[in-house]
Coordinates of C-alpha atoms and ligand atoms in Angstrom, one line a residue:
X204 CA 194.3 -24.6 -70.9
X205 CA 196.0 -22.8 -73.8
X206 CA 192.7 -21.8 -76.3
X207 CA 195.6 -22.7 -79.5
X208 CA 192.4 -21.5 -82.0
X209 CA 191.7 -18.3 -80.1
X210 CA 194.2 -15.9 -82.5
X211 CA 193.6 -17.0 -85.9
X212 CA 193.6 -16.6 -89.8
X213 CA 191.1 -17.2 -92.6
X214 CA 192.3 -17.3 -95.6
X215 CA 189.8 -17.3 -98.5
X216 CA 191.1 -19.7 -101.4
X217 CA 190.7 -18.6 -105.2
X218 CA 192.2 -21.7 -105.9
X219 CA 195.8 -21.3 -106.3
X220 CA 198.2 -24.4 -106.8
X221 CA 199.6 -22.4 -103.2
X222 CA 197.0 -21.8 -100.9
X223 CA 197.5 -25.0 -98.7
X224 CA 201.3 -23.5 -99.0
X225 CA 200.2 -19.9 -97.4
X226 CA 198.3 -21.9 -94.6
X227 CA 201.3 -24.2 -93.9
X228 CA 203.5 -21.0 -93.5
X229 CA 200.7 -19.2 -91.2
X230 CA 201.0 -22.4 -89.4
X231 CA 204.3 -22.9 -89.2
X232 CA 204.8 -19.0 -87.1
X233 CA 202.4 -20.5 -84.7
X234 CA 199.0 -19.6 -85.5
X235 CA 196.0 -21.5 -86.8
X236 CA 194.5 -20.6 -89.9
X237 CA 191.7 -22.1 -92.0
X238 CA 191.1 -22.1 -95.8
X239 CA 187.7 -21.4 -97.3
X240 CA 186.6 -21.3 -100.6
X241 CA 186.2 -17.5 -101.8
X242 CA 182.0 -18.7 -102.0
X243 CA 182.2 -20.3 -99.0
X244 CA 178.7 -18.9 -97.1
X245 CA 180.6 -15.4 -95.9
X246 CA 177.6 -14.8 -93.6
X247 CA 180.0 -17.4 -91.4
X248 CA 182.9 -15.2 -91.4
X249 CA 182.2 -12.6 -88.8
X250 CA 181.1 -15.9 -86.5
X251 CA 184.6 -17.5 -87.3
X252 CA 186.4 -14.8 -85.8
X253 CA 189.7 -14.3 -87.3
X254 CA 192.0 -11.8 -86.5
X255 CA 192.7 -11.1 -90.3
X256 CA 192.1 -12.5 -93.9
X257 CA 194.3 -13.4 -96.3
X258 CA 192.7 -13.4 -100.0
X259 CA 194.8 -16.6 -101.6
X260 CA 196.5 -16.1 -105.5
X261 CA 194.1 -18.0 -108.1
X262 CA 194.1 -18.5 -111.7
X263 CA 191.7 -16.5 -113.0
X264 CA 191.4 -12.7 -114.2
X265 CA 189.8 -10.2 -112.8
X266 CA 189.4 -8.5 -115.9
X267 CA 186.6 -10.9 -117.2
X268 CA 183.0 -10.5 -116.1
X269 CA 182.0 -13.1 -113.9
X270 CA 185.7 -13.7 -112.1
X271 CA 185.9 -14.7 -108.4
X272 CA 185.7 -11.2 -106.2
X273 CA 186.1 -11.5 -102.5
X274 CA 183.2 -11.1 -100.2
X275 CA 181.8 -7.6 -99.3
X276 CA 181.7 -9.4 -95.8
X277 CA 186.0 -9.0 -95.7
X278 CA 186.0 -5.8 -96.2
X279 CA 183.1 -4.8 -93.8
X280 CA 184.6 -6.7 -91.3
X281 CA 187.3 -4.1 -90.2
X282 CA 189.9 -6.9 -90.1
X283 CA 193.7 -6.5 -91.9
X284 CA 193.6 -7.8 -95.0
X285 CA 196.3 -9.0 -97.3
X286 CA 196.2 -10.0 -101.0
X287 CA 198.2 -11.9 -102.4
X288 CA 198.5 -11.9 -106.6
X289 CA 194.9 -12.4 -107.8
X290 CA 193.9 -11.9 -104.1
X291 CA 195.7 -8.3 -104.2
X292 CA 194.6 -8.1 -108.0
X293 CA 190.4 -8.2 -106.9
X294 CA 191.0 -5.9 -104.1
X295 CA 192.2 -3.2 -106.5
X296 CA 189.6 -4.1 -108.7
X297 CA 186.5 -4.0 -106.0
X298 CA 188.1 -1.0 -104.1
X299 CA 188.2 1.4 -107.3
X300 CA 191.4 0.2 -108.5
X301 CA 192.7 -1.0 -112.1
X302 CA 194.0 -3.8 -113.2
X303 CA 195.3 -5.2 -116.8
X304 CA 196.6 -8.2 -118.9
X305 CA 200.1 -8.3 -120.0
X306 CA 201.4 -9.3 -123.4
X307 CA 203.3 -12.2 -121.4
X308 CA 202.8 -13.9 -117.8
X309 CA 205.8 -13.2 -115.3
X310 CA 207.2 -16.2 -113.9
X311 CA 210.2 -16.7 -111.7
X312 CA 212.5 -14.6 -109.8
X313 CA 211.5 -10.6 -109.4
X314 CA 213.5 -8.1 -107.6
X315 CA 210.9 -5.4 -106.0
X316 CA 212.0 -1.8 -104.7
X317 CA 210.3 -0.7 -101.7
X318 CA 209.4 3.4 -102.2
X319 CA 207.4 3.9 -99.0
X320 CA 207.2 2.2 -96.2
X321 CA 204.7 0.7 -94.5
X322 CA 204.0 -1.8 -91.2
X323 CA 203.7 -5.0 -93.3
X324 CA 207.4 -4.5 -95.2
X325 CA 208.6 -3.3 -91.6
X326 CA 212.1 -3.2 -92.0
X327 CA 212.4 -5.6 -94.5
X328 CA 215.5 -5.5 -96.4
X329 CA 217.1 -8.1 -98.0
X330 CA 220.6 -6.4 -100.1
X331 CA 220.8 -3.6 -96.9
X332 CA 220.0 -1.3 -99.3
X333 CA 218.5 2.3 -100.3
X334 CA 215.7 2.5 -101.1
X335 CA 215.4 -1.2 -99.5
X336 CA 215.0 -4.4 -101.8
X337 CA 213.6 -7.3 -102.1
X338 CA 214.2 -10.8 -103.8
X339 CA 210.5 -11.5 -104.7
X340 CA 209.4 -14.9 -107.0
X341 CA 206.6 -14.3 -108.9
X342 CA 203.8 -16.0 -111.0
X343 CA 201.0 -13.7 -112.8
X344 CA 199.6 -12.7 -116.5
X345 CA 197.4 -9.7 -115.0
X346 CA 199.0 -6.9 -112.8
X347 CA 197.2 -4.0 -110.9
X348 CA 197.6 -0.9 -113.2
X349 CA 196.5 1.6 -110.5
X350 CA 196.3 1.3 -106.7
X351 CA 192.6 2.2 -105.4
X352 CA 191.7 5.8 -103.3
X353 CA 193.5 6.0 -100.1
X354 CA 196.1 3.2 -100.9
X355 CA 199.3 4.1 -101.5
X356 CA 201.8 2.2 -104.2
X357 CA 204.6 0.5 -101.3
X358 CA 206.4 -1.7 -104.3
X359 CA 207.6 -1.6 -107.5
X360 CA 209.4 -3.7 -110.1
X361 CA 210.9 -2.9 -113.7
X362 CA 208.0 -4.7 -115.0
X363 CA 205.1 -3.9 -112.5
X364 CA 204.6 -0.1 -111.3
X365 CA 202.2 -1.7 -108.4
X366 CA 204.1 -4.7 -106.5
X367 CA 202.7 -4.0 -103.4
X368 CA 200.1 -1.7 -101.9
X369 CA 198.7 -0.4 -98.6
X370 CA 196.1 1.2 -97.0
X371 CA 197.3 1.8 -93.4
X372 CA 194.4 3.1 -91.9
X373 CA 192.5 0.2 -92.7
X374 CA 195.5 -2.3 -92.4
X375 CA 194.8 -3.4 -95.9
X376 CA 197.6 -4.6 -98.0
X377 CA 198.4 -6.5 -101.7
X378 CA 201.6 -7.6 -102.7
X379 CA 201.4 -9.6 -106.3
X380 CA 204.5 -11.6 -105.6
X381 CA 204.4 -14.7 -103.8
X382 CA 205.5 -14.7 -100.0
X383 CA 205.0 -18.0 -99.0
X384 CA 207.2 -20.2 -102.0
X385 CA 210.6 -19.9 -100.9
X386 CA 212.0 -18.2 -103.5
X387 CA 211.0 -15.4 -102.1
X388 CA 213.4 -14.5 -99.4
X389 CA 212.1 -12.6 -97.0
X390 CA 208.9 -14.5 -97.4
X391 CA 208.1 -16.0 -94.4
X392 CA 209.7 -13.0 -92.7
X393 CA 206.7 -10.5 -94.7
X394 CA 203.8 -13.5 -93.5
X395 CA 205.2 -13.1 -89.6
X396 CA 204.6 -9.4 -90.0
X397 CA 201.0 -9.6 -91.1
X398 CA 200.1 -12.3 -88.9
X399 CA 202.3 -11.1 -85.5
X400 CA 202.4 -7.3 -86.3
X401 CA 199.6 -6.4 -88.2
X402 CA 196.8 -8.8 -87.3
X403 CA 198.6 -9.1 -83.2
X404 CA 198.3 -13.0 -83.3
X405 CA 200.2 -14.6 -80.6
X406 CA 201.8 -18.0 -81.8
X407 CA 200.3 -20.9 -80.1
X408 CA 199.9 -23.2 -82.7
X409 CA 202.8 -25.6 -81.4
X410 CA 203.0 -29.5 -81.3
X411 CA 203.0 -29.8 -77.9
X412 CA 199.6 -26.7 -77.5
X413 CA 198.2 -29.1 -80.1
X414 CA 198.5 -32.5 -78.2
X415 CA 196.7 -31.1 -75.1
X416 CA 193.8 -29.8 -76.7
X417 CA 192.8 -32.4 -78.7
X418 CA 193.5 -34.9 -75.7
X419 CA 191.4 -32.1 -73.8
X420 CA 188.6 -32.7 -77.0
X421 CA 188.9 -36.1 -78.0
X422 CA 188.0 -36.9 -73.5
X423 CA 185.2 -34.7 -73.9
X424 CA 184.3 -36.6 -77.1
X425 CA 183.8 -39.8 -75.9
X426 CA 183.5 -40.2 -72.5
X427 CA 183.8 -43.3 -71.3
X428 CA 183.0 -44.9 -74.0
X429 CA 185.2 -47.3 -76.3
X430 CA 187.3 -46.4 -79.7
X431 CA 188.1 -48.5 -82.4
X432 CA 190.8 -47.9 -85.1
X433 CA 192.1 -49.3 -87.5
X434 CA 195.8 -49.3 -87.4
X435 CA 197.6 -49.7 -90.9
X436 CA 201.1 -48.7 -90.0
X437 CA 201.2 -46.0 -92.2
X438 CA 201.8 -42.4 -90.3
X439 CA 198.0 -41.0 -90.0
X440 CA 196.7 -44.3 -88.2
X441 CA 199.3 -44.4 -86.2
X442 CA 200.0 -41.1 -84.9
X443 CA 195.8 -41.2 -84.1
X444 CA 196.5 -44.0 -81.9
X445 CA 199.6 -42.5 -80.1
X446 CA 197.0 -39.4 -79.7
X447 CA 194.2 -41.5 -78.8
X448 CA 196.0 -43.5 -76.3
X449 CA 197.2 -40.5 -74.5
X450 CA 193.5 -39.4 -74.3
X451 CA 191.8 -42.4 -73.4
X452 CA 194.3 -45.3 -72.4
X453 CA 192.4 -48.7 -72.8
X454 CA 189.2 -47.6 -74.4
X455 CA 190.9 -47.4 -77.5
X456 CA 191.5 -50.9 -79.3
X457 CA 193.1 -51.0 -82.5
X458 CA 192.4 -53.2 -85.2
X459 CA 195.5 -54.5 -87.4
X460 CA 195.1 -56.6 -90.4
X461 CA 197.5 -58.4 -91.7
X462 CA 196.7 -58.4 -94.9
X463 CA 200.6 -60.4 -96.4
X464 CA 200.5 -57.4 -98.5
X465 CA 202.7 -54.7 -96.1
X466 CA 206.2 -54.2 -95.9
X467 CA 208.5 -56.4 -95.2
X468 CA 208.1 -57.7 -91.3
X469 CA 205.7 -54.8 -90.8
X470 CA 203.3 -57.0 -88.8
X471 CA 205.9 -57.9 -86.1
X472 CA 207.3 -54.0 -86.6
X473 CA 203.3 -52.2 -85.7
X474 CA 202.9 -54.8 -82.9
X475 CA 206.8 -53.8 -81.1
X476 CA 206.0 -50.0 -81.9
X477 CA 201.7 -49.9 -80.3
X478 CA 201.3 -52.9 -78.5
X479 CA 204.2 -54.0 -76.7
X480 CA 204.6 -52.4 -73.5
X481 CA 207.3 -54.3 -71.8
X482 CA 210.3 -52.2 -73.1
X483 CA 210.9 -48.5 -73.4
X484 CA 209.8 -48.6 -77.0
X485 CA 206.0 -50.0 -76.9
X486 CA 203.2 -47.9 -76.6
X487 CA 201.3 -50.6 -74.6
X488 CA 198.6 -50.2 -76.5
X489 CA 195.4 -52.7 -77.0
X490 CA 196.1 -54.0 -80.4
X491 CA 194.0 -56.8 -82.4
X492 CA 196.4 -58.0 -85.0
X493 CA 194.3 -60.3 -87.6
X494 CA 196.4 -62.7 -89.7
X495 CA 194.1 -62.3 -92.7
X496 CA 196.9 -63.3 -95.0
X497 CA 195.5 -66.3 -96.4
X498 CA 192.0 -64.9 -96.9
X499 CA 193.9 -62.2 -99.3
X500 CA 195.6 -64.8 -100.9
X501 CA 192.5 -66.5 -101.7
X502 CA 190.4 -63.5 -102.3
X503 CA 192.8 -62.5 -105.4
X504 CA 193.6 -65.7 -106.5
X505 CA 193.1 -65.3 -110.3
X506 CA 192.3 -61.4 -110.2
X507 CA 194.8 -59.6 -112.4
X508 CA 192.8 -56.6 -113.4
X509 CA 194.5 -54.1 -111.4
X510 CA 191.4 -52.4 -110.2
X511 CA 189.3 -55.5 -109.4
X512 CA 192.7 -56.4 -107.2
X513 CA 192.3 -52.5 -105.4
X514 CA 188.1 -53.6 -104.8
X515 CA 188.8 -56.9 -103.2
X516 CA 191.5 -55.7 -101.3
X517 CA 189.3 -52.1 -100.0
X518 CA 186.4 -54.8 -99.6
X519 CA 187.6 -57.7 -97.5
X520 CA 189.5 -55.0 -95.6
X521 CA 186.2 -53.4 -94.3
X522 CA 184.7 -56.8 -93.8
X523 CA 187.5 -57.9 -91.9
X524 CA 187.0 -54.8 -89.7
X525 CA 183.6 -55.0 -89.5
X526 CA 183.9 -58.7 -88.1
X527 CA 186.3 -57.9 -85.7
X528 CA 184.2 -54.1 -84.8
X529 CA 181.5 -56.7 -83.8
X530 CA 183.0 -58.3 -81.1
X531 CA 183.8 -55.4 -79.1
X532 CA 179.7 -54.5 -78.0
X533 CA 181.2 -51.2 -76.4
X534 CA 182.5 -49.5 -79.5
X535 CA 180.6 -46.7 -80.0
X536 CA 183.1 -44.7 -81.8
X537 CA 185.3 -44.9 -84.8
X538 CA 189.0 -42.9 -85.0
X539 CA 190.0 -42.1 -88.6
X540 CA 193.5 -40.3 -89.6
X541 CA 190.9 -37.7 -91.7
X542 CA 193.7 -35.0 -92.4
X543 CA 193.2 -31.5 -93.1
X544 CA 193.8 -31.6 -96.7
X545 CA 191.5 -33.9 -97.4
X546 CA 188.6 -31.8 -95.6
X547 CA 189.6 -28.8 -98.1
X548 CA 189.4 -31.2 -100.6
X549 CA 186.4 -32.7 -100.4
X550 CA 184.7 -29.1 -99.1
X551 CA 186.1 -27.2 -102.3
X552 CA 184.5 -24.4 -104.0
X553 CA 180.7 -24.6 -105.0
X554 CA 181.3 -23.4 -107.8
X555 CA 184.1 -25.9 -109.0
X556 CA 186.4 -23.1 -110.0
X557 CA 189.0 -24.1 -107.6
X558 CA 191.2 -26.9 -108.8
X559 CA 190.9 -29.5 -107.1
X560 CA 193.8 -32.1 -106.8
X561 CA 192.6 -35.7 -106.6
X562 CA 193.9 -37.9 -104.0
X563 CA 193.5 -41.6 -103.7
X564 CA 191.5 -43.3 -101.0
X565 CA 192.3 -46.6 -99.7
X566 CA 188.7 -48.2 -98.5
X567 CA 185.6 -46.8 -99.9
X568 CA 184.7 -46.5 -96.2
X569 CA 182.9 -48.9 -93.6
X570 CA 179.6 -49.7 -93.6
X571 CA 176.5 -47.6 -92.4
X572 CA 175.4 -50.5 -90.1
X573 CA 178.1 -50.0 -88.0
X574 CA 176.7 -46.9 -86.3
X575 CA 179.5 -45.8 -84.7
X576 CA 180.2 -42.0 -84.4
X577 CA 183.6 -40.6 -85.7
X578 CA 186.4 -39.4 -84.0
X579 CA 188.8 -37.3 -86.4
X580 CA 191.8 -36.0 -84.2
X581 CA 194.0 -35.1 -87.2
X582 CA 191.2 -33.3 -89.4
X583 CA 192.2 -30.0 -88.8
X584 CA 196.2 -30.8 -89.3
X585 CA 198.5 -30.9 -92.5
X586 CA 201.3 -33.7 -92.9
X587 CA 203.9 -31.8 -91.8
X588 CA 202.3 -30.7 -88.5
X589 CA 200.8 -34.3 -88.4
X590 CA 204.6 -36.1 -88.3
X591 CA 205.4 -33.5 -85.7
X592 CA 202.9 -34.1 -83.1
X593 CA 203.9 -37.9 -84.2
X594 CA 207.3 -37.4 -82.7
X595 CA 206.3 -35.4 -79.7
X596 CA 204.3 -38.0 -78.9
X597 CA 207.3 -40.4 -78.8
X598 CA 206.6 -42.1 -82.0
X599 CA 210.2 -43.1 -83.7
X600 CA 211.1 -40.6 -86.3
X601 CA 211.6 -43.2 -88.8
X602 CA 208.3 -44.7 -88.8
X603 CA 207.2 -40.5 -88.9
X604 CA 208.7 -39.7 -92.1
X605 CA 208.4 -42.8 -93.7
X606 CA 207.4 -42.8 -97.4
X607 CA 204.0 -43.2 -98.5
X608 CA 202.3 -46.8 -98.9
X609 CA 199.4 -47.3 -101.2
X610 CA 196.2 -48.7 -99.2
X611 CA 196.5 -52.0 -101.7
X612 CA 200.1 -52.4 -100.3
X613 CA 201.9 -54.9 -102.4
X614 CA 198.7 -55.6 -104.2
X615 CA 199.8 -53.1 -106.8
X616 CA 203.0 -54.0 -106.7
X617 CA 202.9 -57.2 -107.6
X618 CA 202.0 -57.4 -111.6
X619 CA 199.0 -59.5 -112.7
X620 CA 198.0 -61.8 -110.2
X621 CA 199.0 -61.6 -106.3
X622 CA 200.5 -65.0 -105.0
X623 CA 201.7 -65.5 -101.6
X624 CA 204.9 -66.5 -102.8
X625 CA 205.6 -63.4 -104.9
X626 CA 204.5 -61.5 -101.8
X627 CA 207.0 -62.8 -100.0
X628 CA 210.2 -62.4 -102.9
X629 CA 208.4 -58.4 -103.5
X630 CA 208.8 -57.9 -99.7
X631 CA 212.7 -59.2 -98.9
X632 CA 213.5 -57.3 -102.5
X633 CA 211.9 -54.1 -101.2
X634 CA 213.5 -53.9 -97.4
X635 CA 216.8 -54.2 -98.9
X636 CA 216.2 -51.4 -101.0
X637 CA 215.2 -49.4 -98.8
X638 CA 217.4 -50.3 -95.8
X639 CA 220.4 -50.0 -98.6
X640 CA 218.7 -46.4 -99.3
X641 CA 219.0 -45.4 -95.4
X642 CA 222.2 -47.0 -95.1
X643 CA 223.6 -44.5 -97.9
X644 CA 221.9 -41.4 -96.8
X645 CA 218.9 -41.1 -99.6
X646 CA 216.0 -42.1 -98.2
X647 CA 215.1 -39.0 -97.0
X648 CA 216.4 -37.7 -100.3
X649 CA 213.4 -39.7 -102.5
X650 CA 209.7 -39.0 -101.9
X651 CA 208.9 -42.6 -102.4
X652 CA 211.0 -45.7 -103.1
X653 CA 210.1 -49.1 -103.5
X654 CA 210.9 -52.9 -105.4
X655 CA 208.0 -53.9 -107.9
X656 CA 207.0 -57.3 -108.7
X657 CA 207.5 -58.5 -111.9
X658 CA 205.8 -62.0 -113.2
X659 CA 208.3 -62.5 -116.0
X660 CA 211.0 -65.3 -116.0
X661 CA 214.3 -64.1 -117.3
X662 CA 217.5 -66.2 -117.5
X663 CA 220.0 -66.2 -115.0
X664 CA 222.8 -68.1 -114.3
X665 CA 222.9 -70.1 -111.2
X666 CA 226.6 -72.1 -110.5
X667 CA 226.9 -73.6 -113.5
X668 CA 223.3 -73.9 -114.6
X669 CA 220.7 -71.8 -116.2
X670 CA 218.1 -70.6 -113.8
X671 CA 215.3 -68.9 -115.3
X672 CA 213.8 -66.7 -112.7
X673 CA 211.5 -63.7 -111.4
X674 CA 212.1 -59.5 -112.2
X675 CA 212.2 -57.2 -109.4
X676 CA 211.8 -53.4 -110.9
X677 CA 213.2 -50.5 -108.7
X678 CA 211.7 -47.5 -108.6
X679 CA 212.3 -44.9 -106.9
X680 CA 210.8 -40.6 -107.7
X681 CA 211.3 -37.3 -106.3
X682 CA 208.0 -35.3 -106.2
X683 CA 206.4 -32.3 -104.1
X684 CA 203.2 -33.1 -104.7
X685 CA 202.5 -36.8 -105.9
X686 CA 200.7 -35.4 -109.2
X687 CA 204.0 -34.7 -111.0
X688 CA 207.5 -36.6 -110.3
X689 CA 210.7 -37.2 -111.6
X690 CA 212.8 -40.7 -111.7
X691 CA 215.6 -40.2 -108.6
X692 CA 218.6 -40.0 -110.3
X693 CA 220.8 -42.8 -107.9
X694 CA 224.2 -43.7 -108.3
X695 CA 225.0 -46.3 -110.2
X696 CA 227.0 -47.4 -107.6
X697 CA 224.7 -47.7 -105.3
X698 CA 222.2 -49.2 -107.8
X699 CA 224.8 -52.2 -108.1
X700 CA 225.4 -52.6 -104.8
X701 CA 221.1 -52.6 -104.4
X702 CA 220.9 -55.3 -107.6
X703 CA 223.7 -57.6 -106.4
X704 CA 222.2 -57.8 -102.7
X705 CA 218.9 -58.7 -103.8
X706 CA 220.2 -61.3 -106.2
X707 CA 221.8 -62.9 -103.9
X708 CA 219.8 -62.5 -100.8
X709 CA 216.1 -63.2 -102.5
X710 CA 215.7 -66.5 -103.2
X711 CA 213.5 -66.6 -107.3
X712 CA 215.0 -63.2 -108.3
X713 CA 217.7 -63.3 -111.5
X714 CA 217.5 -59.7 -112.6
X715 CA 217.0 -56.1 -110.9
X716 CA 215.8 -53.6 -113.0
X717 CA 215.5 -50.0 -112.3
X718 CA 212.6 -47.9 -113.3
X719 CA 213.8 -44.1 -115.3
X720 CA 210.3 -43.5 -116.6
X721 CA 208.4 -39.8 -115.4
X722 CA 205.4 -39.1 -114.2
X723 CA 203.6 -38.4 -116.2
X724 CA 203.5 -40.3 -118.5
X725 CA 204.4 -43.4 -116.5
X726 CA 202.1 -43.3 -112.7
X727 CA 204.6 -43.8 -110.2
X728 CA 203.2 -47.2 -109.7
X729 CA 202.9 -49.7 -112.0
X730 CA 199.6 -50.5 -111.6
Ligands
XMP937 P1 200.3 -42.9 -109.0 O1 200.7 -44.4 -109.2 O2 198.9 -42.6 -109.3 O3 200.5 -42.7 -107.4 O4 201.3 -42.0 -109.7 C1 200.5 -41.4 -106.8 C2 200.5 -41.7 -105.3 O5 199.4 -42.4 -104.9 C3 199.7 -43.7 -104.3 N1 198.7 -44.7 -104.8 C4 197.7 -45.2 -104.0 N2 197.5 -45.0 -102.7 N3 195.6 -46.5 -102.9 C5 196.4 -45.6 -102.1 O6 196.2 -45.5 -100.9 C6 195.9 -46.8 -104.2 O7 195.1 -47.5 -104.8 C7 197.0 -46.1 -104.8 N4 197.5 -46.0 -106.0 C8 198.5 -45.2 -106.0 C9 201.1 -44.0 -104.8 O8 201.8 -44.9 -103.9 C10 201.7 -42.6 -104.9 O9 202.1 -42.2 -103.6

């Protein structure tokens, strides 16, 4: 078997807003790479075995005492090296180098002349020019002033004399634009060259080199023993259980609650897509569904604190499991859809520098009693390469790259308190927005869309009679990273089309409503 971690990458975080970006495009050529904290133990790094570093951008300055330096280890490990803005920026520094503080920070599009060439810029060119050129995208306040003994200066631009630097004997290199945003054109191209030409990495890291080993790891796990999961629908859980069931057949059992707060039908929709096996399109895998509807129901009867809802909900979902964990004596393991950011993330720097970017968390985790051990297929794997295993491992590409769904469901998306009956209006509102949004070619184009519950009457007319009946809010936001978004700007056409559907289609609705509030202020849901 293909060892797909054999030729790989470290790259030592100083906790850029881009690292997980570099490691996505080091991915992406077909090679594994891993991200460390720059204080991660570097006594480790020799063991780890890379076939070169990269030292990630950051936001501090080199020029203050006491700023993030990269471990003596890197250098003494005779391993290429590449910088990358405050990466290339504490080389300089540490090697005998200078660097300095502008009057302003560079931001945005750079054009860099290349005035000696060197294996990483190859023959990199991207105007055909000479000297050779480069479309560069940049983002720094400090700049090296003056390249360390035995490197030479490879880059310039009108505003930085150093834009790139090498040391060939050593296969060291800087470059204080950023190659892996795409504004930078030749981006990608540069990464390939360090990673293929410099460091010699073969690309292995494919979907398909993926799905063997961990079937190869997850068999070796667990034996013969039996896996539980918990199967939400949503695309970690159930690309583990495509995965797992590959692995290990019918010793994985999923466990699906129906909690009568998912997505319109979803219940029905999991149960075609895992368990049914008597067409093409069913997994025919061992599925528990529990109808726990009314126990939600009756569990938030009352609630409207938004937070108290997320508890109850988190809570009876991992006593729910628990119960039905129980009944099957064998388990002796748990699968989780544990993805690789959110093993940086919860690894981070020890000394806090790096930022970290929170991320919710559905359940605050099952109970300790359960002593079950874990099995975390997807922990060393980013969303991107997560959805793509998904579809090579005949999951439907719709269910793949579906939007997000908060853990609470519909919990949050029903205002105040959660009734079955607004439940059932939120859910018919919501599945014609979205299948209207597919229909017309934009679903793909929003990060996350979806109808909101509104527990105000408003008057409507109904034949020849006032009707005073329920809200449904539309929202609908195009965002990179979740932390920041903007309202999706939809036709109003199409927003007509949405409001008149669900009018008439959803029995208790008078009024559609759509939602042009950014985040922030406004969270991108409305609880
Ligand atoms: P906000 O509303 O904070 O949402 O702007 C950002 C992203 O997080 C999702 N979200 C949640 N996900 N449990 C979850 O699993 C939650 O309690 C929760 N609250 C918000 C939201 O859908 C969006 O993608």
């Amino acid at each position: 078997m293909t060892d797909l971690h054999r030729d790989k990458i470290l790259i030592l975080d100083f906790g850029a807003q881009y690292t997980q970006l570099i490691a996505r495009r080091v991915r992406e050529l077909g090679v594994y790479c891993e991200i460390w904290a720059w204080d991660h133990d570097p006594s480790e790094i020799a063991a780890f075995g890379a076939r070169g570093i990269i030292l990630s951008g950051g936001p501090e300055s080199t020029t203050v005492d006491g700023a993030p330096r990269a471990p003596q280890e890197a250098f003494d490990s005779g391993l290429p090296l590449l910088g990358i803005c405050y990466g290339m920026q504490t080389m300089a520094k540490q090697l005998g180098g200078e660097t300095e503080s502008a009057d302003a920070r560079e931001y945005g599009h750079a054009e860099v002349t290349l005035v000696a060439p060197d294996t990483l810029f190859g023959d990199l060119n991207d105007h055909g020019s000479r000297p050779p050129r480069l479309d560069v995208w940049m983002s720094h306040g400090d700049h090296v002033a003056k390249a360390p003994p035995g490197f030479t200066v490879t880059a310039t631009t009108a505003r930085v004399p150093v834009a790139a630097f090498a040391n060939e004997g050593k296969r060291w290199y800087g470059v204080q634009f950023h190659p892996e945003v795409t504004h930078t054109q030749s981006g990608q191209a540069l990464l390939r060259r360090f990673v293929v030409e410099v460091c010699g990495c073969e690309t292995l890291w494919t979907a398909e080199h993926i799905i063997e080993d961990q079937v190869a790891r997850v068999r070796d796990t667990v034996g013969s023993d039996e896996v539980i999961l918990g199967l939400s629908g949503g695309v970690d859980s159930s690309v583990v259980a495509a995965l797992l069931h590959r692995a290990i057949g019918d010793q994985l059992t999923c466990v699906f609650v129906d909690t009568g707060l998912l997505r319109w039908q979803e219940g029905d929709q999991v149960m075609a897509t895992f368990a049914d096996a008597s067409d093409a399109h069913g997994l025919g895998i061992r599925v528990i569904r529990v109808d726990a509807r009314e126990r939600y129901f009756g569990a938030l009867a009352g609630v409207t604190d938004p937070e108290a809802k997320r508890k109850i909900i988190g809570n009876l979902f991992v006593e729910i499991f628990d119960e039905q964990a129980g009944k099957l004596a064998n388990a002796k393991w748990l699968a989780q859809g544990t993805i690789y950011p959110d093993v940086i993330e919860s690894a981070g720097s020890k000394t806090g520098k790096a930022h970290v970017i929170k991320s919710h968390h559905n359940v605050g985790g099952l109970p300790e009693h359960m002593k079950l051990g874990l099995v975390e297929p997807l922990r060393e794997l980013f969303k991107d390469e997560v959805r793509r295993i998904g579809v090579a491992l005949g999951l439907p590409h719709e269910m793949v790259h579906r939007h997000p769904f908060p853990g609470p469901g519909l919990g949050v998306r029903i205002l105040g308190e959660v009734k079955a009956e607004y439940a059932d209006i939120l859910a018919r509102a919501d599945a014609v927005f979205i299948e209207e949004l597919r229909k017309a070619g934009l679903y793909d184009k929003t990060s996350q869309a979806f109808a909101v519950f509104l527990p105000v009457k408003s008057v409507g007319v109904v034949g020849d009679a006032r009707a005073y009946e329920w809200v449904i809010a539309l929202r609908a936001v195009e965002t990179v990273d979740f932390m920041t978004a903007h309202w999706a700007h939809l036709p109003y056409d199409f927003l007509g089309r949405v409001s008149n559907r669900i009018i008439n289609e959803v029995r208790g609705v008078s009024r559609v409503v759509y939602d042009v509030s950014g985040k922030p202020p406004a969270t991108i849901e409305w609880e």
